[in-house]
Amino acid sequence: MKTALTELLHIEYPIIQGGMAWVAEHNLAAAVSNAGGLGIVAAANAPVEVVRDEIRKTKELTDKPFGVNIMLLSPHAEEIARLVVEEKVPVVTTGAGNPGPYMKQWKEAGIIVIPVVASVALAKLMQRAGADAVVAEGCESGGHIGETTTMALVPQVADAVQIPVIAAGGIGDGRGLAAAMMLGADGVQMGTRFLVSRECVIHDNYKKKVLKASDIDTAVTGRSTGHPVRQLRNRMTRQYLEMEKEGKSFEELELLTLGSLRKAVMDGDVEQGSMMSGQIAGMVKKEQTCQEILDEIMAEAKTLFGEASKWEK
Ligand code: TUI
């Protein structure tokens, strides 16, 4: 498949892997890149030395392009922004904020910059600031989310900008890829499907919960605090939502989730941990290698595109 995204990134398939905090490390990123997509290392809240080590390990495992996701709420964001220039990282994606202040230094270094946006306004601002593409992420996604669904957001962003648009949120198979292209996207970003890939190093308890989940098993906590986060329902989310209903303060709610993503990913604590996951969890039923995932999605999408004329009269 040849799209504006495969051309921009020099990759085989128009599929990039989400920059999942605590999850997207060098093994997963290299596996996705080696399989023909774009793998991403998530800087999340990690300090600069840890991210440098992850970047170098990724370079050892793949000669293909890869990216680093910079979570803009991180206290280390500014240092990581300099690190990607030093390390000559080919692609940078950003999340949870406006990367405007860093755009000039990245573009001068020749980095391909792809901000993740949840609104048309930020997509336009990013195009004006020199972004090479945007990820339009709908609220079906796992983790920190915006308000608008993928179905509504992607065509509106595609109409508003001329740079390539990558659809994210609720996409987990060839049907999602085909649908995203029909909405005006040039490719997709997926997180949840890669969460259960064989190369993904998260705790097995977490993987099993994703594989067992149904369509209605995610919940959004933090709507009251302005930090909405989608994750699998468990004891922690039930308690959190109860406390939100009671009008508990931001500080009290934060205490409940402090270090909770780490608890899920590293310790396999599926009761108190935050198992971030998108709404497509109900659709992923088996663990596969990244190569199997990408090949299967591309084959499904190809069949669907080939069959598209069946509705003609
Ligand atoms: O960033 C994400 N997803 C994430 S980040 C993350 S780590 C975290 N954990 C707990 C609390 C907060 C963060 C887990 N998942 N996706 C990209 C994304 N960006 N979704 C929504 C946005 C976004 C939201 C508001 C981008 C910009 C924005 O406002 C920008 C502005 O200042 O106008």
mmCIF file of C-alpha atoms and ligand atoms in Angstrom:
data_model
loop_
_atom_site.group_PDB
_atom_site.id
_atom_site.type_symbol
_atom_site.label_atom_id
_atom_site.label_comp_id
_atom_site.label_asym_id
_atom_site.label_seq_id
_atom_site.Cartn_x
_atom_site.Cartn_y
_atom_site.Cartn_z
ATOM 1 C CA MET A 1 0.000 0.000 0.000
ATOM 2 C CA LYS A 2 1.289 3.464 -0.920
ATOM 3 C CA THR A 3 -0.153 6.471 0.934
ATOM 4 C CA ALA A 4 1.043 9.956 1.875
ATOM 5 C CA LEU A 5 2.117 8.399 5.206
ATOM 6 C CA THR A 6 4.175 5.505 3.807
ATOM 7 C CA GLU A 7 5.865 8.039 1.502
ATOM 8 C CA LEU A 8 6.559 10.495 4.332
ATOM 9 C CA LEU A 9 8.015 7.888 6.680
ATOM 10 C CA HIS A 10 9.541 5.486 4.129
ATOM 11 C CA ILE A 11 7.678 2.545 5.645
ATOM 12 C CA GLU A 12 5.876 -0.391 4.038
ATOM 13 C CA TYR A 13 2.517 -0.256 5.844
ATOM 14 C CA PRO A 14 0.537 2.899 6.816
ATOM 15 C CA ILE A 15 0.395 1.808 10.458
ATOM 16 C CA ILE A 16 2.133 3.392 13.429
ATOM 17 C CA GLN A 17 2.217 2.118 16.992
ATOM 18 C CA GLY A 18 0.862 4.312 19.775
ATOM 19 C CA GLY A 19 3.343 5.809 22.239
ATOM 20 C CA MET A 20 1.911 3.987 25.238
ATOM 21 C CA ALA A 21 3.418 5.152 28.547
ATOM 22 C CA TRP A 22 5.320 2.385 30.442
ATOM 23 C CA VAL A 23 4.462 -0.042 27.608
ATOM 24 C CA ALA A 24 6.098 1.183 24.413
ATOM 25 C CA GLU A 25 9.760 0.284 25.018
ATOM 26 C CA HIS A 26 12.541 -0.799 22.638
ATOM 27 C CA ASN A 27 11.412 -4.418 22.058
ATOM 28 C CA LEU A 28 7.925 -3.411 20.930
ATOM 29 C CA ALA A 29 9.063 -0.382 18.916
ATOM 30 C CA ALA A 30 11.736 -2.364 17.050
ATOM 31 C CA ALA A 31 9.318 -5.245 16.376
ATOM 32 C CA VAL A 32 6.733 -2.912 14.807
ATOM 33 C CA SER A 33 9.378 -1.132 12.699
ATOM 34 C CA ASN A 34 10.937 -4.432 11.581
ATOM 35 C CA ALA A 35 7.448 -5.659 10.603
ATOM 36 C CA GLY A 36 6.962 -2.723 8.206
ATOM 37 C CA GLY A 37 5.129 -0.197 10.405
ATOM 38 C CA LEU A 38 6.504 2.645 12.519
ATOM 39 C CA GLY A 39 7.450 1.600 16.056
ATOM 40 C CA ILE A 40 7.451 4.234 18.785
ATOM 41 C CA VAL A 41 9.324 4.452 22.080
ATOM 42 C CA ALA A 42 7.282 6.264 24.732
ATOM 43 C CA ALA A 43 9.222 8.728 26.862
ATOM 44 C CA ALA A 44 6.209 9.119 29.187
ATOM 45 C CA ASN A 45 7.439 10.456 32.560
ATOM 46 C CA ALA A 46 10.842 8.753 32.325
ATOM 47 C CA PRO A 47 14.055 10.719 32.928
ATOM 48 C CA VAL A 48 16.368 11.524 30.057
ATOM 49 C CA GLU A 49 18.956 8.765 30.768
ATOM 50 C CA VAL A 50 16.292 6.060 30.627
ATOM 51 C CA VAL A 51 14.911 7.375 27.329
ATOM 52 C CA ARG A 52 18.418 7.669 25.834
ATOM 53 C CA ASP A 53 19.058 4.040 26.723
ATOM 54 C CA GLU A 54 15.732 2.999 25.144
ATOM 55 C CA ILE A 55 16.546 4.904 21.935
ATOM 56 C CA ARG A 56 19.993 3.280 21.666
ATOM 57 C CA LYS A 57 18.578 -0.200 22.290
ATOM 58 C CA THR A 58 15.956 0.385 19.577
ATOM 59 C CA LYS A 59 18.699 1.412 17.129
ATOM 60 C CA GLU A 60 20.519 -1.857 17.915
ATOM 61 C CA LEU A 61 17.411 -3.896 17.099
ATOM 62 C CA THR A 62 16.303 -2.180 13.884
ATOM 63 C CA ASP A 63 17.720 -0.293 10.906
ATOM 64 C CA LYS A 64 14.220 0.871 9.982
ATOM 65 C CA PRO A 65 12.734 4.269 10.937
ATOM 66 C CA PHE A 66 11.220 4.542 14.415
ATOM 67 C CA GLY A 67 9.858 7.338 16.569
ATOM 68 C CA VAL A 68 9.837 8.692 20.109
ATOM 69 C CA ASN A 69 6.619 9.891 21.734
ATOM 70 C CA ILE A 70 7.013 12.854 24.077
ATOM 71 C CA MET A 71 4.298 13.140 26.702
ATOM 72 C CA LEU A 72 4.145 16.903 27.176
ATOM 73 C CA LEU A 73 2.909 16.759 30.784
ATOM 74 C CA SER A 74 6.190 15.080 31.760
ATOM 75 C CA PRO A 75 8.492 17.113 34.022
ATOM 76 C CA HIS A 76 11.320 16.009 31.682
ATOM 77 C CA ALA A 77 9.638 17.040 28.398
ATOM 78 C CA GLU A 78 12.058 19.891 27.692
ATOM 79 C CA GLU A 79 15.141 17.698 28.182
ATOM 80 C CA ILE A 80 13.640 14.871 26.099
ATOM 81 C CA ALA A 81 12.922 17.424 23.363
ATOM 82 C CA ARG A 82 16.686 18.128 23.219
ATOM 83 C CA LEU A 83 17.577 14.439 23.515
ATOM 84 C CA VAL A 84 15.715 13.443 20.326
ATOM 85 C CA VAL A 85 17.762 16.025 18.424
ATOM 86 C CA GLU A 86 21.057 14.761 19.917
ATOM 87 C CA GLU A 87 20.165 11.160 19.151
ATOM 88 C CA LYS A 88 18.982 11.993 15.612
ATOM 89 C CA VAL A 89 15.653 10.265 16.177
ATOM 90 C CA PRO A 90 13.903 10.192 12.778
ATOM 91 C CA VAL A 91 10.316 10.775 13.956
ATOM 92 C CA VAL A 92 8.741 12.459 17.000
ATOM 93 C CA THR A 93 5.126 12.195 18.077
ATOM 94 C CA THR A 94 3.712 14.165 21.007
ATOM 95 C CA GLY A 95 0.738 13.759 23.331
ATOM 96 C CA ALA A 96 -1.273 15.477 26.045
ATOM 97 C CA GLY A 97 -0.430 19.032 25.021
ATOM 98 C CA ASN A 98 0.755 21.577 22.471
ATOM 99 C CA PRO A 99 4.359 20.958 21.277
ATOM 100 C CA GLY A 100 4.585 24.438 19.658
ATOM 101 C CA PRO A 101 7.608 25.602 21.717
ATOM 102 C CA TYR A 102 9.735 22.679 20.456
ATOM 103 C CA MET A 103 8.751 22.660 16.790
ATOM 104 C CA LYS A 104 11.524 24.973 15.560
ATOM 105 C CA GLN A 105 14.388 22.952 17.082
ATOM 106 C CA TRP A 106 12.956 19.667 15.771
ATOM 107 C CA LYS A 107 12.348 20.935 12.257
ATOM 108 C CA GLU A 108 15.853 22.472 12.106
ATOM 109 C CA ALA A 109 17.248 19.049 13.044
ATOM 110 C CA GLY A 110 15.329 17.424 10.176
ATOM 111 C CA ILE A 111 13.007 15.440 12.461
ATOM 112 C CA ILE A 112 9.605 14.385 11.107
ATOM 113 C CA VAL A 113 7.132 15.808 13.651
ATOM 114 C CA ILE A 114 3.699 14.256 14.168
ATOM 115 C CA PRO A 115 1.678 15.764 17.039
ATOM 116 C CA VAL A 116 -1.265 13.772 18.388
ATOM 117 C CA VAL A 117 -4.332 16.032 18.462
ATOM 118 C CA ALA A 118 -7.865 15.614 19.722
ATOM 119 C CA SER A 119 -9.357 18.703 18.031
ATOM 120 C CA VAL A 120 -9.467 20.507 14.679
ATOM 121 C CA ALA A 121 -8.121 23.691 16.309
ATOM 122 C CA LEU A 122 -4.887 22.029 17.476
ATOM 123 C CA ALA A 123 -4.503 20.221 14.123
ATOM 124 C CA LYS A 124 -4.600 23.568 12.277
ATOM 125 C CA LEU A 125 -2.217 25.172 14.760
ATOM 126 C CA MET A 126 0.214 22.280 14.314
ATOM 127 C CA GLN A 127 0.102 22.497 10.521
ATOM 128 C CA ARG A 128 0.882 26.213 10.763
ATOM 129 C CA ALA A 129 3.769 25.457 13.167
ATOM 130 C CA GLY A 130 5.370 23.113 10.611
ATOM 131 C CA ALA A 131 4.109 19.637 11.605
ATOM 132 C CA ASP A 132 4.643 16.988 8.902
ATOM 133 C CA ALA A 133 1.446 15.078 9.765
ATOM 134 C CA VAL A 134 -1.016 14.816 12.653
ATOM 135 C CA VAL A 135 -2.550 11.896 14.502
ATOM 136 C CA ALA A 136 -6.278 12.626 14.980
ATOM 137 C CA GLU A 137 -7.078 10.617 18.099
ATOM 138 C CA GLY A 138 -10.692 9.926 19.008
ATOM 139 C CA CYS A 139 -11.955 9.204 22.508
ATOM 140 C CA GLU A 140 -12.268 5.445 21.844
ATOM 141 C CA SER A 141 -8.520 5.355 22.588
ATOM 142 C CA GLY A 142 -6.955 4.155 25.785
ATOM 143 C CA GLY A 143 -5.128 6.504 28.132
ATOM 144 C CA HIS A 144 -5.492 10.280 28.159
ATOM 145 C CA ILE A 145 -8.285 11.239 25.738
ATOM 146 C CA GLY A 146 -10.174 14.168 24.252
ATOM 147 C CA GLU A 147 -13.942 14.585 23.779
ATOM 148 C CA THR A 148 -14.630 13.690 20.145
ATOM 149 C CA THR A 149 -15.038 10.243 18.597
ATOM 150 C CA THR A 150 -12.760 9.043 15.783
ATOM 151 C CA MET A 151 -15.697 8.868 13.360
ATOM 152 C CA ALA A 152 -16.445 12.573 13.892
ATOM 153 C CA LEU A 153 -12.885 13.852 14.396
ATOM 154 C CA VAL A 154 -10.971 12.295 11.482
ATOM 155 C CA PRO A 155 -13.007 13.717 8.557
ATOM 156 C CA GLN A 156 -13.107 17.151 10.190
ATOM 157 C CA VAL A 157 -9.327 17.173 10.683
ATOM 158 C CA ALA A 158 -8.832 15.819 7.132
ATOM 159 C CA ASP A 159 -10.914 18.731 5.790
ATOM 160 C CA ALA A 160 -9.016 21.275 7.887
ATOM 161 C CA VAL A 161 -5.385 20.427 7.041
ATOM 162 C CA GLN A 162 -3.363 19.562 3.927
ATOM 163 C CA ILE A 163 -0.687 17.457 5.708
ATOM 164 C CA PRO A 164 -1.234 13.677 6.120
ATOM 165 C CA VAL A 165 -3.748 12.620 8.791
ATOM 166 C CA ILE A 166 -3.343 9.452 10.836
ATOM 167 C CA ALA A 167 -6.514 8.138 12.487
ATOM 168 C CA ALA A 168 -6.381 6.703 16.017
ATOM 169 C CA GLY A 169 -8.926 5.459 18.541
ATOM 170 C CA GLY A 170 -11.093 2.399 18.039
ATOM 171 C CA ILE A 171 -8.948 0.944 15.253
ATOM 172 C CA GLY A 172 -7.769 -2.625 15.709
ATOM 173 C CA ASP A 173 -8.135 -4.539 12.453
ATOM 174 C CA GLY A 174 -8.334 -4.255 8.667
ATOM 175 C CA ARG A 175 -11.903 -2.961 8.860
ATOM 176 C CA GLY A 176 -10.710 -0.082 11.027
ATOM 177 C CA LEU A 177 -7.869 0.711 8.649
ATOM 178 C CA ALA A 178 -10.185 0.626 5.614
ATOM 179 C CA ALA A 179 -12.781 2.775 7.394
ATOM 180 C CA ALA A 180 -10.145 5.302 8.480
ATOM 181 C CA MET A 181 -8.935 5.667 4.884
ATOM 182 C CA MET A 182 -12.549 6.250 3.793
ATOM 183 C CA LEU A 183 -12.805 9.041 6.404
ATOM 184 C CA GLY A 184 -9.860 10.802 4.764
ATOM 185 C CA ALA A 185 -6.941 9.421 6.758
ATOM 186 C CA ASP A 186 -3.621 8.423 5.183
ATOM 187 C CA GLY A 187 -2.876 5.772 7.814
ATOM 188 C CA VAL A 188 -3.676 4.661 11.346
ATOM 189 C CA GLN A 189 -2.124 4.559 14.794
ATOM 190 C CA MET A 190 -2.956 1.571 17.007
ATOM 191 C CA GLY A 191 -2.188 0.952 20.669
ATOM 192 C CA THR A 192 -4.444 -1.706 22.157
ATOM 193 C CA ARG A 193 -3.845 -4.304 19.424
ATOM 194 C CA PHE A 194 -0.069 -4.010 20.032
ATOM 195 C CA LEU A 195 -0.599 -4.158 23.809
ATOM 196 C CA VAL A 196 -1.286 -7.889 23.441
ATOM 197 C CA SER A 197 1.424 -8.550 20.849
ATOM 198 C CA ARG A 198 3.996 -11.214 21.699
ATOM 199 C CA GLU A 199 6.809 -8.644 21.748
ATOM 200 C CA CYS A 200 4.959 -6.374 24.199
ATOM 201 C CA VAL A 201 6.598 -6.779 27.616
ATOM 202 C CA ILE A 202 3.708 -5.835 29.929
ATOM 203 C CA HIS A 203 2.766 -8.185 32.784
ATOM 204 C CA ASP A 204 0.826 -11.256 31.657
ATOM 205 C CA ASN A 205 -2.064 -10.474 34.055
ATOM 206 C CA TYR A 206 -2.662 -7.190 32.191
ATOM 207 C CA LYS A 207 -2.528 -8.900 28.774
ATOM 208 C CA LYS A 208 -5.004 -11.560 29.943
ATOM 209 C CA LYS A 209 -7.463 -8.866 31.113
ATOM 210 C CA VAL A 210 -7.314 -7.144 27.709
ATOM 211 C CA LEU A 211 -7.814 -10.479 25.909
ATOM 212 C CA LYS A 212 -10.827 -11.282 28.137
ATOM 213 C CA ALA A 213 -12.410 -7.811 27.947
ATOM 214 C CA SER A 214 -15.710 -7.133 26.187
ATOM 215 C CA ASP A 215 -16.864 -4.018 24.312
ATOM 216 C CA ILE A 216 -18.157 -2.320 27.478
ATOM 217 C CA ASP A 217 -15.265 -3.087 29.797
ATOM 218 C CA THR A 218 -13.450 0.256 29.703
ATOM 219 C CA ALA A 219 -14.269 3.268 31.866
ATOM 220 C CA VAL A 220 -13.133 6.891 31.788
ATOM 221 C CA THR A 221 -11.860 8.274 35.068
ATOM 222 C CA GLY A 222 -10.870 11.895 35.679
ATOM 223 C CA ARG A 223 -13.526 13.703 33.665
ATOM 224 C CA SER A 224 -14.063 15.938 36.723
ATOM 225 C CA THR A 225 -10.362 16.822 37.013
ATOM 226 C CA GLY A 226 -9.757 17.656 33.353
ATOM 227 C CA HIS A 227 -7.531 14.554 32.906
ATOM 228 C CA PRO A 228 -9.841 11.950 31.409
ATOM 229 C CA VAL A 229 -8.163 8.543 31.143
ATOM 230 C CA ARG A 230 -9.681 5.427 29.546
ATOM 231 C CA GLN A 231 -8.765 2.103 31.124
ATOM 232 C CA LEU A 232 -10.195 -1.332 31.861
ATOM 233 C CA ARG A 233 -12.745 -1.356 34.666
ATOM 234 C CA ASN A 234 -11.480 -2.766 37.982
ATOM 235 C CA ARG A 235 -11.618 -2.073 41.711
ATOM 236 C CA MET A 236 -9.566 1.122 41.283
ATOM 237 C CA THR A 237 -11.804 2.633 38.556
ATOM 238 C CA ARG A 238 -14.992 1.767 40.516
ATOM 239 C CA GLN A 239 -13.587 3.480 43.612
ATOM 240 C CA TYR A 240 -12.357 6.452 41.546
ATOM 241 C CA LEU A 241 -15.730 6.971 39.820
ATOM 242 C CA GLU A 242 -17.505 6.690 43.184
ATOM 243 C CA MET A 243 -15.191 9.331 44.687
ATOM 244 C CA GLU A 244 -15.694 11.606 41.656
ATOM 245 C CA LYS A 245 -19.475 11.329 42.170
ATOM 246 C CA GLU A 246 -18.970 12.362 45.800
ATOM 247 C CA GLY A 247 -17.077 15.443 44.571
ATOM 248 C CA LYS A 248 -13.725 14.463 46.080
ATOM 249 C CA SER A 249 -10.800 16.816 45.410
ATOM 250 C CA PHE A 250 -8.176 16.451 42.671
ATOM 251 C CA GLU A 251 -5.530 15.682 45.323
ATOM 252 C CA GLU A 252 -7.565 12.842 46.864
ATOM 253 C CA LEU A 253 -8.249 11.365 43.425
ATOM 254 C CA GLU A 254 -4.588 11.651 42.429
ATOM 255 C CA LEU A 255 -3.591 9.650 45.509
ATOM 256 C CA LEU A 256 -5.688 6.751 44.256
ATOM 257 C CA THR A 257 -3.957 6.660 40.861
ATOM 258 C CA LEU A 258 -0.418 7.533 41.920
ATOM 259 C CA GLY A 259 1.892 5.041 40.221
ATOM 260 C CA SER A 260 -1.114 2.991 39.127
ATOM 261 C CA LEU A 261 0.007 2.475 35.513
ATOM 262 C CA ARG A 262 3.305 1.081 36.772
ATOM 263 C CA LYS A 263 1.366 -1.241 39.102
ATOM 264 C CA ALA A 264 -0.525 -2.726 36.150
ATOM 265 C CA VAL A 265 2.374 -2.914 33.675
ATOM 266 C CA MET A 266 5.188 -4.065 35.974
ATOM 267 C CA ASP A 267 3.500 -5.764 38.953
ATOM 268 C CA GLY A 268 0.454 -7.175 37.166
ATOM 269 C CA ASP A 269 -1.832 -5.619 39.790
ATOM 270 C CA VAL A 270 -5.153 -5.862 37.945
ATOM 271 C CA GLU A 271 -7.228 -4.622 40.913
ATOM 272 C CA GLN A 272 -5.476 -1.385 41.925
ATOM 273 C CA GLY A 273 -3.473 -0.815 38.724
ATOM 274 C CA SER A 274 -4.476 1.383 35.781
ATOM 275 C CA MET A 275 -4.841 -0.947 32.781
ATOM 276 C CA MET A 276 -5.061 1.670 30.050
ATOM 277 C CA SER A 277 -6.834 0.228 27.014
ATOM 278 C CA GLY A 278 -8.977 1.397 24.130
ATOM 279 C CA GLN A 279 -12.569 0.391 23.434
ATOM 280 C CA ILE A 280 -11.429 -2.215 20.890
ATOM 281 C CA ALA A 281 -10.190 -4.458 23.729
ATOM 282 C CA GLY A 282 -13.299 -6.583 23.131
ATOM 283 C CA MET A 283 -12.051 -7.290 19.608
ATOM 284 C CA VAL A 284 -8.550 -8.566 20.412
ATOM 285 C CA LYS A 285 -8.799 -12.224 21.288
ATOM 286 C CA LYS A 286 -5.312 -13.609 20.655
ATOM 287 C CA GLU A 287 -1.682 -12.822 21.205
ATOM 288 C CA GLN A 288 0.233 -12.531 17.912
ATOM 289 C CA THR A 289 3.616 -11.262 16.807
ATOM 290 C CA CYS A 290 3.749 -7.709 15.450
ATOM 291 C CA GLN A 291 4.493 -9.152 12.012
ATOM 292 C CA GLU A 292 1.350 -11.334 12.161
ATOM 293 C CA ILE A 293 -0.732 -8.370 13.309
ATOM 294 C CA LEU A 294 0.450 -6.080 10.520
ATOM 295 C CA ASP A 295 0.226 -8.745 7.785
ATOM 296 C CA GLU A 296 -3.297 -9.733 8.901
ATOM 297 C CA ILE A 297 -4.557 -6.145 9.015
ATOM 298 C CA MET A 298 -3.129 -5.339 5.593
ATOM 299 C CA ALA A 299 -4.627 -8.498 4.053
ATOM 300 C CA GLU A 300 -8.068 -7.720 5.569
ATOM 301 C CA ALA A 301 -7.969 -4.118 4.362
ATOM 302 C CA LYS A 302 -6.865 -5.180 0.879
ATOM 303 C CA THR A 303 -9.802 -7.595 0.592
ATOM 304 C CA LEU A 304 -12.226 -4.889 1.748
ATOM 305 C CA PHE A 305 -10.901 -2.333 -0.745
ATOM 306 C CA GLY A 306 -11.168 -4.946 -3.507
ATOM 307 C CA GLU A 307 -14.779 -5.685 -2.571
ATOM 308 C CA ALA A 308 -15.806 -2.016 -2.362
ATOM 309 C CA SER A 309 -17.394 -2.054 -5.824
ATOM 310 C CA LYS A 310 -19.995 -4.642 -4.667
ATOM 311 C CA TRP A 311 -22.377 -1.834 -3.684
ATOM 312 C CA GLU A 312 -22.422 -0.342 -7.162
ATOM 313 C CA LYS A 313 -25.748 -0.817 -8.984
HETATM 314 O O1 TUI B 1 -1.393 11.537 25.220
HETATM 315 C C1 TUI B 1 -2.188 10.691 24.895
HETATM 316 N N1 TUI B 1 -2.474 9.606 25.662
HETATM 317 C C2 TUI B 1 -1.895 9.350 26.863
HETATM 318 S S1 TUI B 1 -0.680 10.257 27.640
HETATM 319 C C3 TUI B 1 -0.696 9.215 28.920
HETATM 320 S S2 TUI B 1 0.329 9.436 30.314
HETATM 321 C C4 TUI B 1 -0.789 10.170 31.357
HETATM 322 N N2 TUI B 1 -1.254 9.418 32.338
HETATM 323 C C5 TUI B 1 -2.131 9.922 33.204
HETATM 324 C C6 TUI B 1 -2.594 11.224 33.094
HETATM 325 C C7 TUI B 1 -2.143 11.995 32.061
HETATM 326 C C8 TUI B 1 -1.231 11.447 31.169
HETATM 327 C C9 TUI B 1 -1.595 8.220 28.743
HETATM 328 N N3 TUI B 1 -2.244 8.311 27.589
HETATM 329 N N4 TUI B 1 -2.865 10.783 23.724
HETATM 330 C C10 TUI B 1 -2.722 11.917 22.877
HETATM 331 C C11 TUI B 1 -3.678 12.953 23.263
HETATM 332 N N5 TUI B 1 -3.390 14.211 23.347
HETATM 333 N N6 TUI B 1 -4.957 12.757 23.602
HETATM 334 C C12 TUI B 1 -5.491 13.984 23.890
HETATM 335 C C13 TUI B 1 -4.474 14.882 23.727
HETATM 336 C C14 TUI B 1 -4.501 16.292 23.909
HETATM 337 C C15 TUI B 1 -5.352 16.871 24.834
HETATM 338 C C16 TUI B 1 -5.330 18.237 25.021
HETATM 339 C C17 TUI B 1 -3.641 17.098 23.178
HETATM 340 C C18 TUI B 1 -3.634 18.452 23.374
HETATM 341 C C19 TUI B 1 -4.481 19.006 24.287
HETATM 342 O O2 TUI B 1 -4.505 20.355 24.495
HETATM 343 C C20 TUI B 1 -3.488 21.103 23.924
HETATM 344 C C21 TUI B 1 -3.604 22.523 24.262
HETATM 345 O O3 TUI B 1 -2.858 22.944 25.136
HETATM 346 O O4 TUI B 1 -4.428 23.169 23.594
#
